[in-house]
Coordinates of C-alpha atoms in Angstrom, one line a residue:
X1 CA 25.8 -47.1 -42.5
X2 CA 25.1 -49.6 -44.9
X3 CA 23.3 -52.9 -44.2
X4 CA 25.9 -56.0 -43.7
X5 CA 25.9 -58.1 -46.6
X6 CA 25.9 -61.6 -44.9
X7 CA 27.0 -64.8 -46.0
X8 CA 25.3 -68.4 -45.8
X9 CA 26.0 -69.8 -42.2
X10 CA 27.4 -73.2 -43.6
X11 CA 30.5 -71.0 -45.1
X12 CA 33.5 -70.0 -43.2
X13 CA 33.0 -66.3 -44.2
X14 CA 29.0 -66.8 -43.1
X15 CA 30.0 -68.8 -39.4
X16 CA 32.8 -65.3 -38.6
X17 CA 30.4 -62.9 -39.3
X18 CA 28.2 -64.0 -37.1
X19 CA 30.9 -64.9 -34.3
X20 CA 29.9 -68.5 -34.3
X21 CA 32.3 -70.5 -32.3
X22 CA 32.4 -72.7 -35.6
X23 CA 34.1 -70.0 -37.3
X24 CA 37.1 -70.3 -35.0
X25 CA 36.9 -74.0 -35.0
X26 CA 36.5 -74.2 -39.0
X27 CA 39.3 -71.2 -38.9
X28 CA 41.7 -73.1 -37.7
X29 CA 41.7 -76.7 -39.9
X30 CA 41.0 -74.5 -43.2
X31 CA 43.5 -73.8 -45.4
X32 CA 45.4 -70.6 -43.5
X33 CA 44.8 -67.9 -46.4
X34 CA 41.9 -68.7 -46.2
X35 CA 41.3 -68.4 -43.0
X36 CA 42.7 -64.8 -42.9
X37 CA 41.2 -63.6 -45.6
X38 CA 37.8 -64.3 -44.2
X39 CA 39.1 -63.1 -40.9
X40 CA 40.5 -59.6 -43.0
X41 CA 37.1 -58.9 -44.7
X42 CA 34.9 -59.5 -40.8
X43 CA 37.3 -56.7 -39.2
X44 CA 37.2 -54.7 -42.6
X45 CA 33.3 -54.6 -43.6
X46 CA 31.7 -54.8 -39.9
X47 CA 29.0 -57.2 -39.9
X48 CA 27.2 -56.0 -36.5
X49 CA 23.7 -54.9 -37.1
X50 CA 24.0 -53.1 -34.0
X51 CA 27.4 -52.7 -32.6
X52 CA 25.7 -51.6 -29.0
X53 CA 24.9 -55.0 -28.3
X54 CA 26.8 -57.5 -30.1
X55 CA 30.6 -58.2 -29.7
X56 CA 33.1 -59.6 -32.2
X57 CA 36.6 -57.6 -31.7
X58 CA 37.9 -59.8 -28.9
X59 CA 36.6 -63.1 -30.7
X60 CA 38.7 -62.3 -33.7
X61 CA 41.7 -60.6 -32.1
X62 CA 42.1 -64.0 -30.4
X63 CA 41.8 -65.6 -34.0
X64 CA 44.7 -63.4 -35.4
X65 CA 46.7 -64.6 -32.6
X66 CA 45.5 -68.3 -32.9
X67 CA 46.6 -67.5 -37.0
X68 CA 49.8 -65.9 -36.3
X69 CA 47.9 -63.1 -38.7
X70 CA 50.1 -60.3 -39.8
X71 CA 48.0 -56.7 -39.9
X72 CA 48.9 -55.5 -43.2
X73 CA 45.1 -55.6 -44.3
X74 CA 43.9 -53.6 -41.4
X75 CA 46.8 -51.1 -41.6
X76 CA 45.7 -50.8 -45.4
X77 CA 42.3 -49.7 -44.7
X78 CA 42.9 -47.5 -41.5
X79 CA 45.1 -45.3 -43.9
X80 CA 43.5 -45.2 -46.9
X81 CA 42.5 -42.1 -48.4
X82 CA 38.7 -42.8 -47.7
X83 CA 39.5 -42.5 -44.5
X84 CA 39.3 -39.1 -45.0
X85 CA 36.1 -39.0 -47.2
X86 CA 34.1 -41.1 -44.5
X87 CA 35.1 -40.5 -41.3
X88 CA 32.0 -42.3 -39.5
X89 CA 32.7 -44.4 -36.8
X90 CA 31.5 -47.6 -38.0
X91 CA 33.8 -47.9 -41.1
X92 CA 36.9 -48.1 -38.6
X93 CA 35.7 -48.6 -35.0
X94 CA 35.7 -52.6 -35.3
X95 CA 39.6 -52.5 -37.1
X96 CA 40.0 -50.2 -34.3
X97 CA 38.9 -52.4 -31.0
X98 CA 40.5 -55.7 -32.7
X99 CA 44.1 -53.9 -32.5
X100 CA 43.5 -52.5 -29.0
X101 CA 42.7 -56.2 -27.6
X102 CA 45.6 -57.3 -30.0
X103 CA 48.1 -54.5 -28.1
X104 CA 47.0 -55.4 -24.6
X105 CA 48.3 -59.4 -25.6
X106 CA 51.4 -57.3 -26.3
X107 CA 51.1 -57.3 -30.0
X108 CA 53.5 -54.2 -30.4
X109 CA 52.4 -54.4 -33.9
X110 CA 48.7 -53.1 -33.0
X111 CA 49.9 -50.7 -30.5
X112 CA 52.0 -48.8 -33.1
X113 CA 49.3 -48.9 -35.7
X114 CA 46.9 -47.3 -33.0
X115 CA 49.4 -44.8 -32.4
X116 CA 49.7 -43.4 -35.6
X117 CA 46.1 -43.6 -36.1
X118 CA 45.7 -41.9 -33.6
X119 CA 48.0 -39.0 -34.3
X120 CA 46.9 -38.9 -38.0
X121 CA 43.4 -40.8 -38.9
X122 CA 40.1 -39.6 -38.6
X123 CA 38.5 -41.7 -35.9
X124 CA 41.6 -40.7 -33.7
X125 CA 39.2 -40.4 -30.8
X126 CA 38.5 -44.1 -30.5
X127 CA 41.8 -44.8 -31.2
X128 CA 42.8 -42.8 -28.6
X129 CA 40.4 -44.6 -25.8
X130 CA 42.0 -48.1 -26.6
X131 CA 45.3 -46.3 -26.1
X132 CA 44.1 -44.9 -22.7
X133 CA 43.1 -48.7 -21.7
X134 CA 46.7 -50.1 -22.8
X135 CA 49.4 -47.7 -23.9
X136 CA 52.2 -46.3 -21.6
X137 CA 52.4 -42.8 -19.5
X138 CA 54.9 -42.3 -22.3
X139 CA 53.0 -43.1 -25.3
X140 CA 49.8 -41.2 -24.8
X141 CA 52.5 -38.3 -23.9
X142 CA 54.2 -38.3 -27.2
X143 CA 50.4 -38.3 -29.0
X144 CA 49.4 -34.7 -26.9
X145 CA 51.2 -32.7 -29.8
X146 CA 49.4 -34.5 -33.1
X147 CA 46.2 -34.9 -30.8
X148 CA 45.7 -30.8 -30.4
X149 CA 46.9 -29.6 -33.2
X150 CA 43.6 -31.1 -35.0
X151 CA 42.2 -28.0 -33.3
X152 CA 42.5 -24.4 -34.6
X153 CA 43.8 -21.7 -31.8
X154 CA 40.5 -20.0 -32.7
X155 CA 37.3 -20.2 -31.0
X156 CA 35.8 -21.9 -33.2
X157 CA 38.9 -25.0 -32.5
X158 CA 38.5 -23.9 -28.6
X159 CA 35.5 -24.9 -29.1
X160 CA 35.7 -28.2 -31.0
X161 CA 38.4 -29.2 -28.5
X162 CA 36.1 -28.4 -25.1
X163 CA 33.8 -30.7 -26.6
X164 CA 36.5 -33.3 -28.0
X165 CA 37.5 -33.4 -23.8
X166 CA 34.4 -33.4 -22.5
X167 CA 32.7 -36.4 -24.5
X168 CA 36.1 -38.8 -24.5
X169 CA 35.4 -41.8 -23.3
X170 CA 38.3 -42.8 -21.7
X171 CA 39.7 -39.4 -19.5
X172 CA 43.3 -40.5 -18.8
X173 CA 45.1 -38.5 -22.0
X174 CA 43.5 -35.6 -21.1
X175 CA 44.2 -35.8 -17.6
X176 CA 47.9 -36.4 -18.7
X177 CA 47.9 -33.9 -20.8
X178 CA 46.6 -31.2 -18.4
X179 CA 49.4 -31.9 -16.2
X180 CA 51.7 -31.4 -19.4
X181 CA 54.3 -28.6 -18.9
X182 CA 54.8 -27.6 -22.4
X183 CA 53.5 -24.7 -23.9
X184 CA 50.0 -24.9 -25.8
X185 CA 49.9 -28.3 -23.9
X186 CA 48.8 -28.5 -20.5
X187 CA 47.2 -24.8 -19.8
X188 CA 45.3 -25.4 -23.3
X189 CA 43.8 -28.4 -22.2
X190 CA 42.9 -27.6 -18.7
X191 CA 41.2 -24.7 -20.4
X192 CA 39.6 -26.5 -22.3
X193 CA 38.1 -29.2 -19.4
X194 CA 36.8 -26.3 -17.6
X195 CA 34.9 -25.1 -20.6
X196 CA 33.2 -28.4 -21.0
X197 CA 32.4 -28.7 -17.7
X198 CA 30.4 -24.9 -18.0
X199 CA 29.0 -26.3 -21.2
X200 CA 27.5 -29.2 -19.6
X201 CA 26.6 -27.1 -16.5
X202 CA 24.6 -24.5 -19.2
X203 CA 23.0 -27.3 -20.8
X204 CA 21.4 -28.7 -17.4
X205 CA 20.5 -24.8 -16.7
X206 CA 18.6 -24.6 -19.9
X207 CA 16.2 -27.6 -20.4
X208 CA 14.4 -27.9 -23.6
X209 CA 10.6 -29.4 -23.5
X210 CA 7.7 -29.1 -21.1
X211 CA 8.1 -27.0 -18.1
X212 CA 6.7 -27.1 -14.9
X213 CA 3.0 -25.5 -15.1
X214 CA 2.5 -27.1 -18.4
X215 CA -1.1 -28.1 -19.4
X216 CA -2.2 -31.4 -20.1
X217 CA -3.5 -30.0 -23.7
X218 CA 0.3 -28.3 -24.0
X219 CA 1.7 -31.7 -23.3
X220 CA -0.3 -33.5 -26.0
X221 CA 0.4 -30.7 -28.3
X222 CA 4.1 -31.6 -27.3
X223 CA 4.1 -34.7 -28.7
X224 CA 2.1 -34.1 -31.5
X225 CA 4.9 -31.7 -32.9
X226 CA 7.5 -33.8 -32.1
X227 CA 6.0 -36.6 -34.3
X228 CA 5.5 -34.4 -36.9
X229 CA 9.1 -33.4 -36.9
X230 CA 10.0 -37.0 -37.1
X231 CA 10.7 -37.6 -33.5
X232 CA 8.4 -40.3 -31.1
X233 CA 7.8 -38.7 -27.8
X234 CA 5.2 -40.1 -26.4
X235 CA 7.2 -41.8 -24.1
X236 CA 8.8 -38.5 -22.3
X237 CA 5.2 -37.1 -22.7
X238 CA 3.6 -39.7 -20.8
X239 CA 6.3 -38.8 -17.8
X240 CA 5.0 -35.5 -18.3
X241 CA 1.5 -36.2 -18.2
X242 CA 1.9 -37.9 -14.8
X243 CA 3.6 -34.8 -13.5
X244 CA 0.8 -32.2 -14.5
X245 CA -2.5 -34.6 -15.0
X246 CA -5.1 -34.3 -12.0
X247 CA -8.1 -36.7 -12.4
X248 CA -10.2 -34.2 -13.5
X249 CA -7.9 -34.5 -16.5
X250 CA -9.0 -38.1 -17.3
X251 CA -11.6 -37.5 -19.2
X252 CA -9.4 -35.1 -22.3
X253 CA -7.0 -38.1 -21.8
X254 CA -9.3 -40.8 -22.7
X255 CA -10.7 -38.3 -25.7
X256 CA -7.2 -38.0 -26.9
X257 CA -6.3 -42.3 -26.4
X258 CA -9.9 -42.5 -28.9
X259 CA -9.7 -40.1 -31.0
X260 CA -6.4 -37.6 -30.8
X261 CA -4.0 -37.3 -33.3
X262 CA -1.2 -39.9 -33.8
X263 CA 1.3 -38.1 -30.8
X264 CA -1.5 -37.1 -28.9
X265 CA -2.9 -40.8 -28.9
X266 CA 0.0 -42.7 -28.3
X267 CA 1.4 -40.4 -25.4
X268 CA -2.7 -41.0 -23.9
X269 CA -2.1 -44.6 -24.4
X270 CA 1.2 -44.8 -22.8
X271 CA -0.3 -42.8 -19.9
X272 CA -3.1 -44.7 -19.1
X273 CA -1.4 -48.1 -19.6
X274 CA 1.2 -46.6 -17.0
X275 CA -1.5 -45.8 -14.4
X276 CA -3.6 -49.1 -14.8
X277 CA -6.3 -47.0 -15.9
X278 CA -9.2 -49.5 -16.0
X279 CA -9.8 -49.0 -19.7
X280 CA -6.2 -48.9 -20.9
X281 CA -6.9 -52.3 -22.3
X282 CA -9.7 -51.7 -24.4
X283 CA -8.5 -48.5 -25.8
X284 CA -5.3 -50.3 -26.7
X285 CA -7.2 -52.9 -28.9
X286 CA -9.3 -49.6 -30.9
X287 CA -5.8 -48.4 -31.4
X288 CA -4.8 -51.4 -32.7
X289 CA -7.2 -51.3 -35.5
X290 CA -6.7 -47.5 -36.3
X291 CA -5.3 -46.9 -40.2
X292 CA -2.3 -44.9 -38.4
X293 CA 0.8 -47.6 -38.7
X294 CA 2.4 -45.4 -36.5
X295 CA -0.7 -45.6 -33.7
X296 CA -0.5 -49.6 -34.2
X297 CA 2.8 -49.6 -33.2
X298 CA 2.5 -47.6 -30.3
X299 CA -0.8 -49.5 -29.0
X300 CA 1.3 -53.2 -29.0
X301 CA 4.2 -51.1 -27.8
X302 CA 2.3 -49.8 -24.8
X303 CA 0.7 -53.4 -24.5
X304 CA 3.8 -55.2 -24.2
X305 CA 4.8 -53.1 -21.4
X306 CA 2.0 -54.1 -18.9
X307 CA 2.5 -56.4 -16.0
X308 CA -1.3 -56.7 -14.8
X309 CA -2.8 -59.9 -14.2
X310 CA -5.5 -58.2 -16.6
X311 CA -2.8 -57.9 -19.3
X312 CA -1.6 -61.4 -19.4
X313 CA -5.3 -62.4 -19.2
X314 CA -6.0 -60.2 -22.5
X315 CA -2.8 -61.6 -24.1
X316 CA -4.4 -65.0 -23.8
X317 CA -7.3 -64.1 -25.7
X318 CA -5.2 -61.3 -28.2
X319 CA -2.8 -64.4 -29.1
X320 CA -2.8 -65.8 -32.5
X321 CA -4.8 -62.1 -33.9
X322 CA -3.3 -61.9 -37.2
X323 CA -2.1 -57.9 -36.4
X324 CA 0.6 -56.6 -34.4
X325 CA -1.6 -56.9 -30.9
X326 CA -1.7 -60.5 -31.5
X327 CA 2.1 -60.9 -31.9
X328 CA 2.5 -58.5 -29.0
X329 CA 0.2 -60.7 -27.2
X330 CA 2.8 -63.9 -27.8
X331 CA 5.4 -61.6 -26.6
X332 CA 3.7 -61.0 -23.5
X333 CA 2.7 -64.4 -23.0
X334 CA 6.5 -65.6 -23.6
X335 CA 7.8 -62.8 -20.7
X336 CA 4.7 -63.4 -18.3
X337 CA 2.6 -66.6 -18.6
X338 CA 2.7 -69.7 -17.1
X339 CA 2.9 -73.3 -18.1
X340 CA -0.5 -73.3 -19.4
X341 CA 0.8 -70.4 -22.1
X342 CA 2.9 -72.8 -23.9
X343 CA 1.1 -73.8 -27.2
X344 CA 0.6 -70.0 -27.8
X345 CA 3.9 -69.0 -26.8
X346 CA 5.6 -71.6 -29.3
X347 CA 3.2 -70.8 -32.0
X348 CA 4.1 -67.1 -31.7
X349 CA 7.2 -67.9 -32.1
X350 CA 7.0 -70.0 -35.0
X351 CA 5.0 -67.2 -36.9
X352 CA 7.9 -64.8 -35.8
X353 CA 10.5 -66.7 -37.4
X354 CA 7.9 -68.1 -40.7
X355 CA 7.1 -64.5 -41.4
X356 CA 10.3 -62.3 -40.4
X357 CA 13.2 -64.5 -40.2
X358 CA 15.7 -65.8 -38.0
X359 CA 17.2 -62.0 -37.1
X360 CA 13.4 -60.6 -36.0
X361 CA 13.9 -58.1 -33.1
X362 CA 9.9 -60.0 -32.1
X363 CA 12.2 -63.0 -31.7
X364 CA 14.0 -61.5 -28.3
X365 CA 11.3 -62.1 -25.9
X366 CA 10.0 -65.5 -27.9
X367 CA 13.0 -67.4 -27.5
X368 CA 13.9 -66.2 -23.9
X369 CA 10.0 -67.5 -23.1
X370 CA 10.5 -70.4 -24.9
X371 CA 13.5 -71.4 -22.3
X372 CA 11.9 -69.8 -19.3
X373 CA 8.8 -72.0 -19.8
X374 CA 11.2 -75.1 -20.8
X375 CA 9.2 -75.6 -24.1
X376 CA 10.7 -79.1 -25.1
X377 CA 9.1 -78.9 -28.2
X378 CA 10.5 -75.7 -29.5
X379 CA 14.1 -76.8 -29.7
X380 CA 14.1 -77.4 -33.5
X381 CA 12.8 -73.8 -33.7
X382 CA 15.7 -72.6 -31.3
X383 CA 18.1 -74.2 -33.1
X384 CA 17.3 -73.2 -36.7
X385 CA 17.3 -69.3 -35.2
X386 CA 20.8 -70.5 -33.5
X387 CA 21.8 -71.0 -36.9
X388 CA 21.0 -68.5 -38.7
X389 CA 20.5 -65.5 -37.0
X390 CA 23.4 -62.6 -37.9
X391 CA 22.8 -61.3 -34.2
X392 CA 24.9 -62.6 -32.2
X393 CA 22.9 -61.9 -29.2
X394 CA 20.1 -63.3 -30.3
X395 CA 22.2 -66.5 -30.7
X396 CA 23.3 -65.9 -27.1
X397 CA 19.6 -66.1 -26.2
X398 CA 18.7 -69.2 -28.4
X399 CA 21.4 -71.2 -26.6
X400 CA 20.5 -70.3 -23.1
X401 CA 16.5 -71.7 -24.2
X402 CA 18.6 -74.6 -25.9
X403 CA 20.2 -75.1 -22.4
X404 CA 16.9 -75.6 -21.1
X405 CA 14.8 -77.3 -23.7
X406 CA 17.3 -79.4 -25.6
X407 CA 19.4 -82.2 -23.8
X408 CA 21.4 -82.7 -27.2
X409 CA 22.7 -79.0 -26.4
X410 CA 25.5 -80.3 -24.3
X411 CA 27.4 -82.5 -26.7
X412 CA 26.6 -80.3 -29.3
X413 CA 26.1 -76.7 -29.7
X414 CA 27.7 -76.1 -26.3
X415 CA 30.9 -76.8 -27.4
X416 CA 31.3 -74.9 -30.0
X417 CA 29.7 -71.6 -28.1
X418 CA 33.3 -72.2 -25.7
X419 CA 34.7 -70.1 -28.8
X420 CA 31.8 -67.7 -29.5
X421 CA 32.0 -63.8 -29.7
X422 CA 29.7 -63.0 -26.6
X423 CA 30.9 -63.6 -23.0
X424 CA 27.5 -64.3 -21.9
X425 CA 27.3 -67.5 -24.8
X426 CA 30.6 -68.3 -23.8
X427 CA 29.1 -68.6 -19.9
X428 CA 26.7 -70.5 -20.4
X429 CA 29.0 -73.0 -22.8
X430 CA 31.1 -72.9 -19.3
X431 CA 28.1 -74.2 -17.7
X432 CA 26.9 -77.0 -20.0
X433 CA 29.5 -78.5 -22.2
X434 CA 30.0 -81.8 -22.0
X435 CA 34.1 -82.4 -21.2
X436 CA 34.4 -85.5 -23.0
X437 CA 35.9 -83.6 -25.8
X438 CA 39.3 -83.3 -25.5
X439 CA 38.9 -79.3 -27.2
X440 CA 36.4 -78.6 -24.2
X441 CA 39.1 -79.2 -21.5
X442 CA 41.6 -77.2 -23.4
X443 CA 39.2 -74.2 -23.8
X444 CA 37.9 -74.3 -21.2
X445 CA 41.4 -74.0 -19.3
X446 CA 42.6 -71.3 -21.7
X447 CA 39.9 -69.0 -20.8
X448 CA 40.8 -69.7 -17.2
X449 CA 44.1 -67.9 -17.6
X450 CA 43.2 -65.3 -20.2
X451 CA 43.5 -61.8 -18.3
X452 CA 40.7 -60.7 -21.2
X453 CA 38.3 -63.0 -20.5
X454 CA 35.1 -61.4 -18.4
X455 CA 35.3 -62.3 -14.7
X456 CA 31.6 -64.3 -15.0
X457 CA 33.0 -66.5 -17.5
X458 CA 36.1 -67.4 -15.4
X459 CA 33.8 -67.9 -12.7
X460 CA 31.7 -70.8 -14.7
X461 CA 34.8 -72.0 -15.9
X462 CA 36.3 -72.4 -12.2
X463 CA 33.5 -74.2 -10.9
X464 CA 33.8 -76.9 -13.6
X465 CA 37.9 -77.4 -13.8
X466 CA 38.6 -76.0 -9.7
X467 CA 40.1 -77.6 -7.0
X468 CA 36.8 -78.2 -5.9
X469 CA 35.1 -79.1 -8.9
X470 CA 34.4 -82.5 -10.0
X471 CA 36.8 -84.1 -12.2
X472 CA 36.7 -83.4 -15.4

């Protein structure tokens, strides 16, 4: 997947990418074509860095509705012909989840787009779980045909389909389906669920990796291959280490934290910072000077996992290094220190953003310390990464350390996060926002009586407009 091409944050285009409740706000006074063509190109050209974490298909399915948006655009792309040609799920999965929140606020519309995506595109299997979450006994009934005649009545399709069954997200269709009295329907499909179930059963039978009786040199040698085939184990090799390393063992372990090779010395690392060794530290800071990028990382990895009073004692002298175990350091500081940790903490922070940006993953921990610790003087910081940043997680996280280091972030940002993408920005909004605005009452009553808002959201938003809250 490509990159997301961003735009500034002061433009329309800029604020709905980033599910900024602005966007909706700006959305909605700008000239309407406008508006939906900015709204068209978000839900076309997903601009998630990471689509595990960060929402957006609920915040601009309720702008289509707020727009009276037709779908012609997102019809368009779902059956183009590079559908196809790139059948990955993040060209269409975004389109995809928009329509499905659109059908369950009975946009028939959406639901018959899904349905003949499903029966005919090539993500069919996503389209096919928002079906399972709104559609009709009927509807998913009528989609059994198209759905499993994708598969060949060969093994090779027997196969494709046991595995099709077995990794759906959503198990409703198939467990329609299997009940399905029609021929090539219902006995093809249970078929096929007891297949997966024996594939899944084999897989568990036959583990890959160490085995028990494994060596402590076999383990190393483990991970050493691994990273040589391009994959980090030394995490899954440190488990094994504490499963098969005695401590007459130490000693090869400590050799291989100083001097192994790069998957031999990280999985050491990780294994003696896991079992408080008593010179875990100091082998962490040699590592952190090795010529190895890839040891580096591991070393202020396996640093920023400890919890020792030790470890937040080295942080305080690691902080402000110029090398990745003195921004670890910050990190650690920002997750464990105290009050006394707060010059280092916001300077770490102000190096993360100076040197990487508003949208660091280094930022995470730095702006959830700088709220933690209530660093007053870090709020200019918090909001320029508020801003900015095209995570809208990370946003999520600036305005929760806003919440408790600005008291401008009640009047201000707070009322536009009622109308961001994340529920969890949208809680604390809930929490904070000052009702004086005559838009704050009226949002905040509206996500009272959506059925699609998430149940912690409703529960912030009862407590301010209940019976028994204060007036408001």
């Amino acid at each position: 997947m490509f990159e997301p091409v961003i735009a500034p944050s002061g433009t329309l285009l800029g604020l709905l990418q980033r599910g900024r409740g602005d966007g909706t706000l700006h959305a909605l006074t700008a000239p309407r074509p406008e508006a939906l063509s900015a709204l068209d190109h978000c839900v076309l050209n997903d601009p998630r860095h990471d689509w595990q974490v960060e929402n957006r298909s609920l915040y601009y399915a309720r702008l289509y509705l707020d727009l009276n948006g037709d779908l012609d655009a997102i019809e368009r792309h779902l059956f183009d012909p590079e559908d196809a040609l790139v059948t990955e799920d993040c060209r269409t999965g975004l389109a995809l989840s928009v329509l499905g929140h659109l059908a369950s606020y009975d946009r028939l519309d959406a639901l018959r787009l899904l349905r003949r995506y499903a029966a005919s595109g090539a993500n069919w299997a996503w389209a096919l779980d928002e079906l399972a979450l709104r559609d009709d006994d009927a509807g998913l009934r009528d989609l059994a045909a198209p759905v499993l005649a994708r598969f060949p009545d060969d093994p090779e399709g027997e196969a494709a389909l046991a595995a099709a069954v077995r990794d759906a997200f959503e198990p409703r269709p198939w467990r329609l389906w299997a009940d399905d009295p029609r021929p090539g329907v219902g006995a093809r499909v249970r078929a096929a669920r007891e297949r997966g179930s024996f594939d899944r059963w084999q897989r568990q039978m036959e583990p890959s990796g160490p085995r028990p009786g494994w060596s402590v040199a076999a383990v190393l040698a483990w991970a050493q291959e691994g990273l040589e085939r391009g994959a980090a184990l030394h995490v899954p090799a440190a488990r094994c280490l504490g499963a098969v390393a005695g401590p007459e063992d130490r000693p090869e372990i400590v050799a291989a934290a100083r001097h192994g090779a790069d998957g031999a010395r990280g999985t050491a690392l990780r294994y003696l910072a896991d079992t408080h060794d008593p010179d875990a530290l100091d082998l962490i800071e040699e590592a952190a000077q090795s010529p190895s990028p890839a040891v580096v990382d591991v070393a202020a990895e396996t640093f920023e996992r400890m919890r020792s009073v030790a470890a937040v004692e080295r942080a305080r002298q690691w902080a402000g290094r110029p090398d990745a175990l003195g921004a670890a350091a910050g990190r650690v500081l920002a997750c464990r220190g105290g009050a006394q940790d707060s010059a280092l903490v916001l300077a770490a922070l102000r190096e993360a953003v100076r040197g990487a940006g508003p949208d660091a993953p280094a930022l995470w921990p730095l702006v959830d310390g700088a709220g933690r610790l209530g660093i007053a003087c870090a709020a200019p910081v918090l909001r320029h990464v508020y801003r900015e940043t095209a995570s809208s997680h990370l946003r999520g996280r600036a305005a929760r350390a806003l919440a408790a280091t600005d008291p401008s972030f009640a009047s201000g940002f707070a009322v536009e996060c009622l109308w961001d993408c994340e529920e969890s920005t949208r809680e604390v909004a809930a929490r904070h926002a000052e009702t004086g605005d005559a838009r704050v009452v009226a949002q905040l009553r509206r996500l009272a009586a959506d059925p699609a808002e998430e149940d912690d959201v409703q529960s912030a938003v009862r407590n301010r407009i209940g019976p028994d809250a204060p007036a408001v």
